[in-house]
GROMACS .gro file of C-alpha atoms in nm:
model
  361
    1UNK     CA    1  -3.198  -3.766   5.779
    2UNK     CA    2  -3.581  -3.854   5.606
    3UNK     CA    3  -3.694  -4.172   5.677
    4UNK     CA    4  -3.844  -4.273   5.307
    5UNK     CA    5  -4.141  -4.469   5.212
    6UNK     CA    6  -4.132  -4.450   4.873
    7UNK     CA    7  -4.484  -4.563   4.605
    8UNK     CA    8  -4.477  -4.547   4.296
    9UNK     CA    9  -4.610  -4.648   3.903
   10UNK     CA   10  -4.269  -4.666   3.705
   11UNK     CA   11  -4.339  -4.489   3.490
   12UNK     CA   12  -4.047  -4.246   3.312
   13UNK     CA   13  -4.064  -3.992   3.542
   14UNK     CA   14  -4.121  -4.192   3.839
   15UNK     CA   15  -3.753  -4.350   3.734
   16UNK     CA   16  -3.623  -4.049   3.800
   17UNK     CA   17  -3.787  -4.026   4.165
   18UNK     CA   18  -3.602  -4.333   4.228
   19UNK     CA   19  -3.314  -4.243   4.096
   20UNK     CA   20  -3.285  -3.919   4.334
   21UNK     CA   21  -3.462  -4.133   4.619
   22UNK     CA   22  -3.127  -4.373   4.595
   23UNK     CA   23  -2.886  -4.125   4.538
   24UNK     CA   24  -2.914  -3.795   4.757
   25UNK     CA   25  -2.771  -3.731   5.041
   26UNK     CA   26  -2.996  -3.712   5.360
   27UNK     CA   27  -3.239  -3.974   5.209
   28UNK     CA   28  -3.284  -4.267   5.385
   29UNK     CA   29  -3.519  -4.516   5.145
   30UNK     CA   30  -3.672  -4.794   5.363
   31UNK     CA   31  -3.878  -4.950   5.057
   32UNK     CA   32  -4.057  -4.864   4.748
   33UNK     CA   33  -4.397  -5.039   4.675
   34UNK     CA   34  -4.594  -5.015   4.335
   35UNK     CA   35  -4.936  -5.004   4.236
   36UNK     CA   36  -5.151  -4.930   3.890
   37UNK     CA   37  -5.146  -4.610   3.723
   38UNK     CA   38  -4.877  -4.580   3.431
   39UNK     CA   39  -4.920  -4.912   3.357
   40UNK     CA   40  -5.051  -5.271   3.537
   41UNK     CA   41  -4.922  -5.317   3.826
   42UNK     CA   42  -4.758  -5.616   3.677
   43UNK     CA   43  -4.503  -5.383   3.496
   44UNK     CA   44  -4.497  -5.122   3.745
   45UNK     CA   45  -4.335  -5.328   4.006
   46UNK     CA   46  -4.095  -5.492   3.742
   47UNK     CA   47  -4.039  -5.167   3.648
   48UNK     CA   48  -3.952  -5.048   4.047
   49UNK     CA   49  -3.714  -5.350   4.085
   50UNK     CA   50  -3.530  -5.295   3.730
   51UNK     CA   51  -3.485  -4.957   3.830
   52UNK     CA   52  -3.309  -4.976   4.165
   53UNK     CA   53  -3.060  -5.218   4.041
   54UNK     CA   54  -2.960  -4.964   3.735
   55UNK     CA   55  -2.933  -4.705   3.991
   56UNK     CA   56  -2.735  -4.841   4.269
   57UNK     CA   57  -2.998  -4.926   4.543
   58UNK     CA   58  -2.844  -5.092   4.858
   59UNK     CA   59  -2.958  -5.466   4.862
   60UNK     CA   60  -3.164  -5.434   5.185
   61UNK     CA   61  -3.423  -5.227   4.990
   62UNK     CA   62  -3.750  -5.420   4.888
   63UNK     CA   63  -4.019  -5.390   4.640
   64UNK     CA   64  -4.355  -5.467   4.757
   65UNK     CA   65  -4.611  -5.531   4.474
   66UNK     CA   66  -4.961  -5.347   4.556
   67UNK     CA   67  -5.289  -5.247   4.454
   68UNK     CA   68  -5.394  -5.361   4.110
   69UNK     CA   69  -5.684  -5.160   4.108
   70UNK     CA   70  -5.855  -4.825   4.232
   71UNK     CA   71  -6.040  -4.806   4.511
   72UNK     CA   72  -6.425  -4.791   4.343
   73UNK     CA   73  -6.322  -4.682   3.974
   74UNK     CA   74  -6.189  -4.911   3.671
   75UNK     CA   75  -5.786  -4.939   3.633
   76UNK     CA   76  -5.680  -4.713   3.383
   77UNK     CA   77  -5.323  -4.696   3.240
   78UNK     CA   78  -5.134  -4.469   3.015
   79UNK     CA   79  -4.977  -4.642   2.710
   80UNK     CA   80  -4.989  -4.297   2.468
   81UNK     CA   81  -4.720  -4.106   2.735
   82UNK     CA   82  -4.580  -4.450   2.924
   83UNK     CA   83  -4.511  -4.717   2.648
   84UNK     CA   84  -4.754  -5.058   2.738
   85UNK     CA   85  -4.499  -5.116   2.972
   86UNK     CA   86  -4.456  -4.805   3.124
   87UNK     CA   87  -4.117  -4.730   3.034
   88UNK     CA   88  -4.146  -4.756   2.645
   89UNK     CA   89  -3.798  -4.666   2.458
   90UNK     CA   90  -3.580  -4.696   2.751
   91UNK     CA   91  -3.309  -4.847   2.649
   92UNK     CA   92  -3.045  -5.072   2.882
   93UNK     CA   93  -3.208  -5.108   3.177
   94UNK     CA   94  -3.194  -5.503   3.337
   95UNK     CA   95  -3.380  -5.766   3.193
   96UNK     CA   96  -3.703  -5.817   3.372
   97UNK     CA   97  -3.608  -6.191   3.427
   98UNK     CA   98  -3.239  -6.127   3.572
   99UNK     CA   99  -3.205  -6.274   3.913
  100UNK     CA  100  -3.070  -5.962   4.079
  101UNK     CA  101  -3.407  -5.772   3.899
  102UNK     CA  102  -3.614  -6.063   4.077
  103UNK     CA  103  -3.394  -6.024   4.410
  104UNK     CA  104  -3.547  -5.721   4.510
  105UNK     CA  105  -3.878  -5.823   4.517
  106UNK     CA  106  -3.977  -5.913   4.908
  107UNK     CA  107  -4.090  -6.269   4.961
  108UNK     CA  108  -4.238  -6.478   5.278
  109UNK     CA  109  -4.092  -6.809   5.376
  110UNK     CA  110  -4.317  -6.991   5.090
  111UNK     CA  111  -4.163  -6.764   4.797
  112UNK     CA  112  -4.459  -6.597   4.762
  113UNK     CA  113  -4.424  -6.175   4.744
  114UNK     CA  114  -4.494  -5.993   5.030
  115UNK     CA  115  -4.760  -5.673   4.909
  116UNK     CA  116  -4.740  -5.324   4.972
  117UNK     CA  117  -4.939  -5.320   5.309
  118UNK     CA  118  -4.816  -5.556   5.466
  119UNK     CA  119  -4.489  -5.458   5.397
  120UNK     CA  120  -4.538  -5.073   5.413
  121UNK     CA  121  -4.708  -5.139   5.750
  122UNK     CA  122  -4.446  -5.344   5.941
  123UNK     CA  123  -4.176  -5.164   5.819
  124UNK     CA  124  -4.312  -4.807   5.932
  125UNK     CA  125  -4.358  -4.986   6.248
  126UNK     CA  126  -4.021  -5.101   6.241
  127UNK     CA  127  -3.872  -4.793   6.204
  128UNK     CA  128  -4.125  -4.560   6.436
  129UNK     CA  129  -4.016  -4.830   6.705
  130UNK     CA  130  -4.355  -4.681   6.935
  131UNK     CA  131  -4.130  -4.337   6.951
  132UNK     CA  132  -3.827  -4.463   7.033
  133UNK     CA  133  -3.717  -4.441   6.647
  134UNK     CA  134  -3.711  -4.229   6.386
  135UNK     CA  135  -4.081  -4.071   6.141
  136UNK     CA  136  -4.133  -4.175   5.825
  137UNK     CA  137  -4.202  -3.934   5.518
  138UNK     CA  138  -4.480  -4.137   5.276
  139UNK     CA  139  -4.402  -4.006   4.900
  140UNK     CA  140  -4.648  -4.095   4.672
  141UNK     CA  141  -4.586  -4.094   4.264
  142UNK     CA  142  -4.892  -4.266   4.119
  143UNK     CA  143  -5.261  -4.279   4.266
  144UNK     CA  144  -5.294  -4.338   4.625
  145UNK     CA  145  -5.487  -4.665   4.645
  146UNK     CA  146  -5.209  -4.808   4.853
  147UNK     CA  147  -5.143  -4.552   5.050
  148UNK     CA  148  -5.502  -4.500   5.129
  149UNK     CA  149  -5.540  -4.872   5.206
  150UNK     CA  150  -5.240  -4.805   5.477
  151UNK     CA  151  -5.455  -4.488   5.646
  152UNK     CA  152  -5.791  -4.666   5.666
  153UNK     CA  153  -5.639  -4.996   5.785
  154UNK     CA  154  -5.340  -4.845   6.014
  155UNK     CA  155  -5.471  -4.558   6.124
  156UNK     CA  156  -5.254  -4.673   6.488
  157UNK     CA  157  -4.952  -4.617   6.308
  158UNK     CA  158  -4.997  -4.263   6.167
  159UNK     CA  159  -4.844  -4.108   6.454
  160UNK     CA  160  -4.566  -4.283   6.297
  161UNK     CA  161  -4.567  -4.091   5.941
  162UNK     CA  162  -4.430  -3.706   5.960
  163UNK     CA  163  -4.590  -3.594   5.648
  164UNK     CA  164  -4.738  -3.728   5.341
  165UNK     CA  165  -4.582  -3.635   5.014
  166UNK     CA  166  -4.780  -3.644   4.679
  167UNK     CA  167  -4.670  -3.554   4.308
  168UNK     CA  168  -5.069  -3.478   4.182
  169UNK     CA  169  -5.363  -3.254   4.145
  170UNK     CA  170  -5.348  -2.891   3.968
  171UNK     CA  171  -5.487  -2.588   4.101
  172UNK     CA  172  -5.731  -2.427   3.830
  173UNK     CA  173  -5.589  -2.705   3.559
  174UNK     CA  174  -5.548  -3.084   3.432
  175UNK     CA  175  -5.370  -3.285   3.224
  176UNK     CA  176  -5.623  -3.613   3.183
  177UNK     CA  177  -5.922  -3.429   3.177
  178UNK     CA  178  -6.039  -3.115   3.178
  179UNK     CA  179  -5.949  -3.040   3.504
  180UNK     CA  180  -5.812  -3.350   3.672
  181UNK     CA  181  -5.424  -3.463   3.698
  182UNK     CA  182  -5.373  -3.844   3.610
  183UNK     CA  183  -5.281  -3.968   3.967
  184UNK     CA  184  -5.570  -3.837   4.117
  185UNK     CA  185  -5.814  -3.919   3.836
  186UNK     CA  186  -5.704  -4.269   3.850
  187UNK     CA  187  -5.861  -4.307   4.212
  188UNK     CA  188  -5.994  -3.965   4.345
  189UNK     CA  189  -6.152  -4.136   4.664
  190UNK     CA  190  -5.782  -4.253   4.763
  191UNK     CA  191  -5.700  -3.933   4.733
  192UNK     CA  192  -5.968  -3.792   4.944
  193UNK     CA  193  -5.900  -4.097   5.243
  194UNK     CA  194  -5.544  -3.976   5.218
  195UNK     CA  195  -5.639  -3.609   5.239
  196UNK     CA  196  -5.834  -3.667   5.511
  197UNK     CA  197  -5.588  -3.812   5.767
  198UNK     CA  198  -5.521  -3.639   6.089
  199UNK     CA  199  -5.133  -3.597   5.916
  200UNK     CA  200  -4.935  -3.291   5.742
  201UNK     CA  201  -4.968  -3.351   5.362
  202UNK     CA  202  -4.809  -3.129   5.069
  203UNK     CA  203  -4.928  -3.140   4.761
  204UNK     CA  204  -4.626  -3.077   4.415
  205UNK     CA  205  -4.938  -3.030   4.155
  206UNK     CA  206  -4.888  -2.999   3.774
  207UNK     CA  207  -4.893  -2.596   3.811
  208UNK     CA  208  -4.522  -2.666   3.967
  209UNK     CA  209  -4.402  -2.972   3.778
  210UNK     CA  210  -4.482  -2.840   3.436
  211UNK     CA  211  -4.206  -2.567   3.542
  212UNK     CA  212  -3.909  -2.847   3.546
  213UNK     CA  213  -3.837  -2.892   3.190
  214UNK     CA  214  -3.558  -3.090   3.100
  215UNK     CA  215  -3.436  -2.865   2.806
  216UNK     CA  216  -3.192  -2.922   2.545
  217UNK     CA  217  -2.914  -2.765   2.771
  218UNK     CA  218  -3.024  -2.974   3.049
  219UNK     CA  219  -3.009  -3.302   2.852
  220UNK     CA  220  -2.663  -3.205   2.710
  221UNK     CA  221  -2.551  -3.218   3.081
  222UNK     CA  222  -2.728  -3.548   3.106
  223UNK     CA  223  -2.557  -3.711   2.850
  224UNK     CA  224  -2.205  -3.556   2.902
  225UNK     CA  225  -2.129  -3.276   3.134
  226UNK     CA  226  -1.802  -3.177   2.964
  227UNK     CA  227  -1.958  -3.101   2.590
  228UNK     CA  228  -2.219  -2.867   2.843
  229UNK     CA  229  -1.998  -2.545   2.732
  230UNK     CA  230  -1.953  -2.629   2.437
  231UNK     CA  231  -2.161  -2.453   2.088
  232UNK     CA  232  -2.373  -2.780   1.979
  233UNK     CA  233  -2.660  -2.780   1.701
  234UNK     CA  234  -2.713  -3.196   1.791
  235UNK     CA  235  -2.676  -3.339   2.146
  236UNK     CA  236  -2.383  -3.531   2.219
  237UNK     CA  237  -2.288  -3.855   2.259
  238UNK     CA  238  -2.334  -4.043   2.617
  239UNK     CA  239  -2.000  -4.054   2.829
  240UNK     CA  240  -2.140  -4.352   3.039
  241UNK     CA  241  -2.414  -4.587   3.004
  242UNK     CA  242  -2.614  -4.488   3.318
  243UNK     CA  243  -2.632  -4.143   3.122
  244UNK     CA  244  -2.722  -4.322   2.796
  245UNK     CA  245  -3.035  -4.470   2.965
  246UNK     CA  246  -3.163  -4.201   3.092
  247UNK     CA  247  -3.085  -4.008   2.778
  248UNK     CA  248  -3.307  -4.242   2.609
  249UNK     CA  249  -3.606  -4.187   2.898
  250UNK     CA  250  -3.581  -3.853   2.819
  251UNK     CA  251  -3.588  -3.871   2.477
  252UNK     CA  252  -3.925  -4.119   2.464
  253UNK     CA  253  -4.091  -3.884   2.730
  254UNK     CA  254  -4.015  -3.544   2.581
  255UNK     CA  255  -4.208  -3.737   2.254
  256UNK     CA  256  -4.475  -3.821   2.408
  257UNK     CA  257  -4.543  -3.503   2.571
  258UNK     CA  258  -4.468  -3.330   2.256
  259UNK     CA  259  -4.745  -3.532   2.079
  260UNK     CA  260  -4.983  -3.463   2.292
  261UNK     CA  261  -4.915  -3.185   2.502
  262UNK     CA  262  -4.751  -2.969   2.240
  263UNK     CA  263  -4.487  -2.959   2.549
  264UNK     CA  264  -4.165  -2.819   2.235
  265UNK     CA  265  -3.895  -2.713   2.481
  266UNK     CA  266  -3.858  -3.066   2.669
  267UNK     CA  267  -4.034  -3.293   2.899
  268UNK     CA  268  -4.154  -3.234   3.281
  269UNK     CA  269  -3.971  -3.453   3.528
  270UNK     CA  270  -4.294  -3.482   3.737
  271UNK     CA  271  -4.222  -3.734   4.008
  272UNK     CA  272  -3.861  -3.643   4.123
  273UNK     CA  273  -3.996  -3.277   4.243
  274UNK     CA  274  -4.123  -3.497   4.506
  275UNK     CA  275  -3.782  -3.648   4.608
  276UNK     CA  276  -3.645  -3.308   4.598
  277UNK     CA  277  -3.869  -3.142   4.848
  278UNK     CA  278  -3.812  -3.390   5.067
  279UNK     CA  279  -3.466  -3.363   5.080
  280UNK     CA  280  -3.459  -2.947   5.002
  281UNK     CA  281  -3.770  -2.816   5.107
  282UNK     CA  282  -3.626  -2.494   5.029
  283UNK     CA  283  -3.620  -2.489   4.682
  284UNK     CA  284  -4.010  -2.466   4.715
  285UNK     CA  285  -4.290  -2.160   4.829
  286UNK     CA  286  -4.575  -2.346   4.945
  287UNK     CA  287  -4.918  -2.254   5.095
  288UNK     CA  288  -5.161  -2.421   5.332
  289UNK     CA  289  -5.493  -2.487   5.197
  290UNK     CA  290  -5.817  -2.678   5.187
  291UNK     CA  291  -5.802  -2.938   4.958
  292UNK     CA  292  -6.085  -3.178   4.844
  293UNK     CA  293  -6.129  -3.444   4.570
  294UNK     CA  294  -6.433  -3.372   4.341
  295UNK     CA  295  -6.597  -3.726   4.366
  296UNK     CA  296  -6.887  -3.705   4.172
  297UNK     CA  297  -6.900  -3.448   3.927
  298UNK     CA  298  -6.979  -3.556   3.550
  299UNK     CA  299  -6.762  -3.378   3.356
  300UNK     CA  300  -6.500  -3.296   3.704
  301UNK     CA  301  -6.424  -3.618   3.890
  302UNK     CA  302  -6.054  -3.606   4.000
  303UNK     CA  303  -6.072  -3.250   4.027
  304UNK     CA  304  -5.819  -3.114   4.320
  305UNK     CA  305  -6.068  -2.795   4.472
  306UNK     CA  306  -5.804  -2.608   4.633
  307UNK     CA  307  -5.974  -2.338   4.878
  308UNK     CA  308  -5.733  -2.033   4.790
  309UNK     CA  309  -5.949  -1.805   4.919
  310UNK     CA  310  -6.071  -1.989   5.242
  311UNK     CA  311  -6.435  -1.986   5.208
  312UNK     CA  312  -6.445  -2.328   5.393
  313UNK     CA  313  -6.470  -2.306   5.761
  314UNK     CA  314  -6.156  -2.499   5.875
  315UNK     CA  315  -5.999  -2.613   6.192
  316UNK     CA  316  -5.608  -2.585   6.215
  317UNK     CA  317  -5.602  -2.956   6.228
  318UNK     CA  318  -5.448  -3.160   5.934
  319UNK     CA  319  -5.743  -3.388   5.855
  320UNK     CA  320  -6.115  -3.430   5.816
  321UNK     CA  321  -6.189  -3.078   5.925
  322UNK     CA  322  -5.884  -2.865   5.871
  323UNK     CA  323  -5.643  -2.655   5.651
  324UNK     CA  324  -5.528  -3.012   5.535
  325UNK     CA  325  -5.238  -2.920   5.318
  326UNK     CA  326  -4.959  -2.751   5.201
  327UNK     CA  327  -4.965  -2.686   4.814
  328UNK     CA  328  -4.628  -2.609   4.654
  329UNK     CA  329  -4.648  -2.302   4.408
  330UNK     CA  330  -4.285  -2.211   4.269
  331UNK     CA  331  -3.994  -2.438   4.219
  332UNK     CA  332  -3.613  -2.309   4.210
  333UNK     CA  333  -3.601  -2.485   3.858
  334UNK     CA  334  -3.259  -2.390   3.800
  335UNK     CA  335  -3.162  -2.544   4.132
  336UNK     CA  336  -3.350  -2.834   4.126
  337UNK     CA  337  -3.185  -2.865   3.774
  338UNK     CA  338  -2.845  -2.836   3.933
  339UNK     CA  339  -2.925  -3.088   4.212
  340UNK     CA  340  -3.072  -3.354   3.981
  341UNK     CA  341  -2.724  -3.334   3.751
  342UNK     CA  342  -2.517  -3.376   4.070
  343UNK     CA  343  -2.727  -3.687   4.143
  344UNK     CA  344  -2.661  -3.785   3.819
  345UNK     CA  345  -2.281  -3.793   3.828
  346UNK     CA  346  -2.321  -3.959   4.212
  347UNK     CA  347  -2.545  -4.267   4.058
  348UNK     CA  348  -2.296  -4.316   3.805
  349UNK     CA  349  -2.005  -4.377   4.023
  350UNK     CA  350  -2.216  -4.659   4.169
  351UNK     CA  351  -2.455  -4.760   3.893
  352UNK     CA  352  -2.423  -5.131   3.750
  353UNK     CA  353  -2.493  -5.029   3.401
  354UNK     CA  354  -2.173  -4.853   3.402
  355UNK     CA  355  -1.994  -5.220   3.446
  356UNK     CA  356  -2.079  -5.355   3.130
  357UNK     CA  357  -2.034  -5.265   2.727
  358UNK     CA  358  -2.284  -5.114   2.580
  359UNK     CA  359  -2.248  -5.039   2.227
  360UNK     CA  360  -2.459  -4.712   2.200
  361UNK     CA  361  -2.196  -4.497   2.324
   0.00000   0.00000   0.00000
């Protein structure tokens, strides 16, 4: 069983991290905060809470509103691949104002929201029990401003955290810049605080994710697994709502990434490859490197300098000094493909949306 401490910037594809985060086996999700990056952090907690109710989280999950900002750099959001709201075209999910939306959404005695480090923090705490519990595995989605707030203000409890999990950074490539990935351009010296920690990291960069395309086939499955064998020229209707919605991510991603990606066969599903190595590390070949943050580069901030050829002297520590994580490199795409679509079918035997009409399909 992984312990889960789950951040993210809902976000399409971080949706689908949180669907798999809820629904696979051998996943234990203790909380999810939220901070900027797809969109404010106004939506992207919204977006967090909306999301575990249309996928079936347990009640005793919490959302924990974070950072609003970067560490040192201006917020920047992603309206042309997001929507304003970060999941743009998604269609049936919860209202944002529905009272079981609003109910997971941790609060202190006053009614006011607990935030992400205070609740990250007490909960990790909670669970490491001073080693009489259980590790917890940090996944990140978004930029790391939380999650570098936690290391630099906790550093006590990070005998507590097994391994820090990241969907960002390319080796060689970007997809915001030049050569800088979105979640680490939006706060590079997060990144680097988080890199730096005395703890195991892996890294699932943009060389991996842009491998897990969610092809015609695959969204035929999505929408209805029995018309999969079947000859179609147009995809087929939705046999249950759950499947409609996320039908309908798919669809406003895979536009978005067409537009301005030129990304024809289908959109990446970025921020569940983190979910899935979590829970099958196996479906991944990974390396341990040196990796570093370009800071302050003019046209290369955000860059992730991955030292493939180990021309940095390194310890075999985890942090400041050291070989300081593992980069993934392949993916078992059609396995991770097969595992998402069994999630699928599990989160709609327990999915809300699947309890009411909806007149799409």
């Amino acid at each position: 069983m992984k312990y889960v401490w789950l951040d993210v910037d809902p976000g399409h594809d971080d949706a689908t991290a949180i669907m798999l985060a809820v629904n696979t086996p051998g996943i234990h999700l203790l909380g999810v905060s939220t901070t900027h990056g797809n969109a404010s952090s106004n939506y992207t907690a919204i977006n967090a809470a909306r999301c575990l109710l249309a996928f079936g989280a347990p009640t005793r999950i919490r959302v924990y509103p974070g950072a609003d900002e970067p560490l040192l750099l201006p917020a920047k959001h992603d309206p042309e691949i997001h929507g304003v709201d970060g999941l743009g075209g998604v269609e049936g999910l919860p209202e944002i104002d529905r009272p079981e939306v609003l109910s997971f959404f941790a609060e202190d005695e006053d009614g006011s929201r607990i935030r992400a480090l205070e609740g990250m923090s007490s909960i990790i705490k909670e669970t490491w029990k001073k080693g009489a519990g259980n590790k917890v595995t940090v996944i990140s989605s978004g930029p790391m401003t939380n999650i570098a707030l936690f290391v630099s203000a906790y550093s006590d409890l990070l005998v507590a955290v097994e391994e820090f999990v990241f969907m960002g950074g390319g080796v060689g490539m970007g997809n915001r810049s030049s050569v800088a990935e979105y979640n680490i351009l939006c706060d590079p010296h997060a990144a680097q605080i988080v890199l730096n920690a005395p703890v195991k990291k892996t890294m699932i960069p943009i060389n991996v994710t842009h491998t897990a395309i969610v092809t015609k086939a695959i969204h035929t499955e999505i929408l209805s697994p029995a018309a999969s064998h079947e000859p179609l020229s147009e995809l087929p209707k939705a046999s249950t709502n759950l499947r409609h919605t996320l039908s309908t991510l798919i669809n406003f991603f895979a536009d978005s990434y067409r537009l301005t990606f030129g990304f024809k066969d289908g959109p990446p599903l970025h921020d569940a490859l983190t979910i899935a190595y979590v829970a099958y590390p196996s479906l991944f070949k990974c390396t341990r490197h040196r990796v570093d943050i370009e800071l302050t580069g003019v046209h290369t901030t955000g860059e992730t300098v991955v030292d493939l050829w180990n021309y940095r002297t390194c310890d075999d520590s985890w942090g400041r000094n050291g070989r300081n994580c593992m980069v993934a490199e392949q993916l078992d795409v059609k396995e991770f493909f097969d595992i998402f679509l069994e999630t699928i079918s599990r989160c709609d035997n327990v999915s809300p949306l699947n309890r009411q009409p909806n007149p799409q399909i």
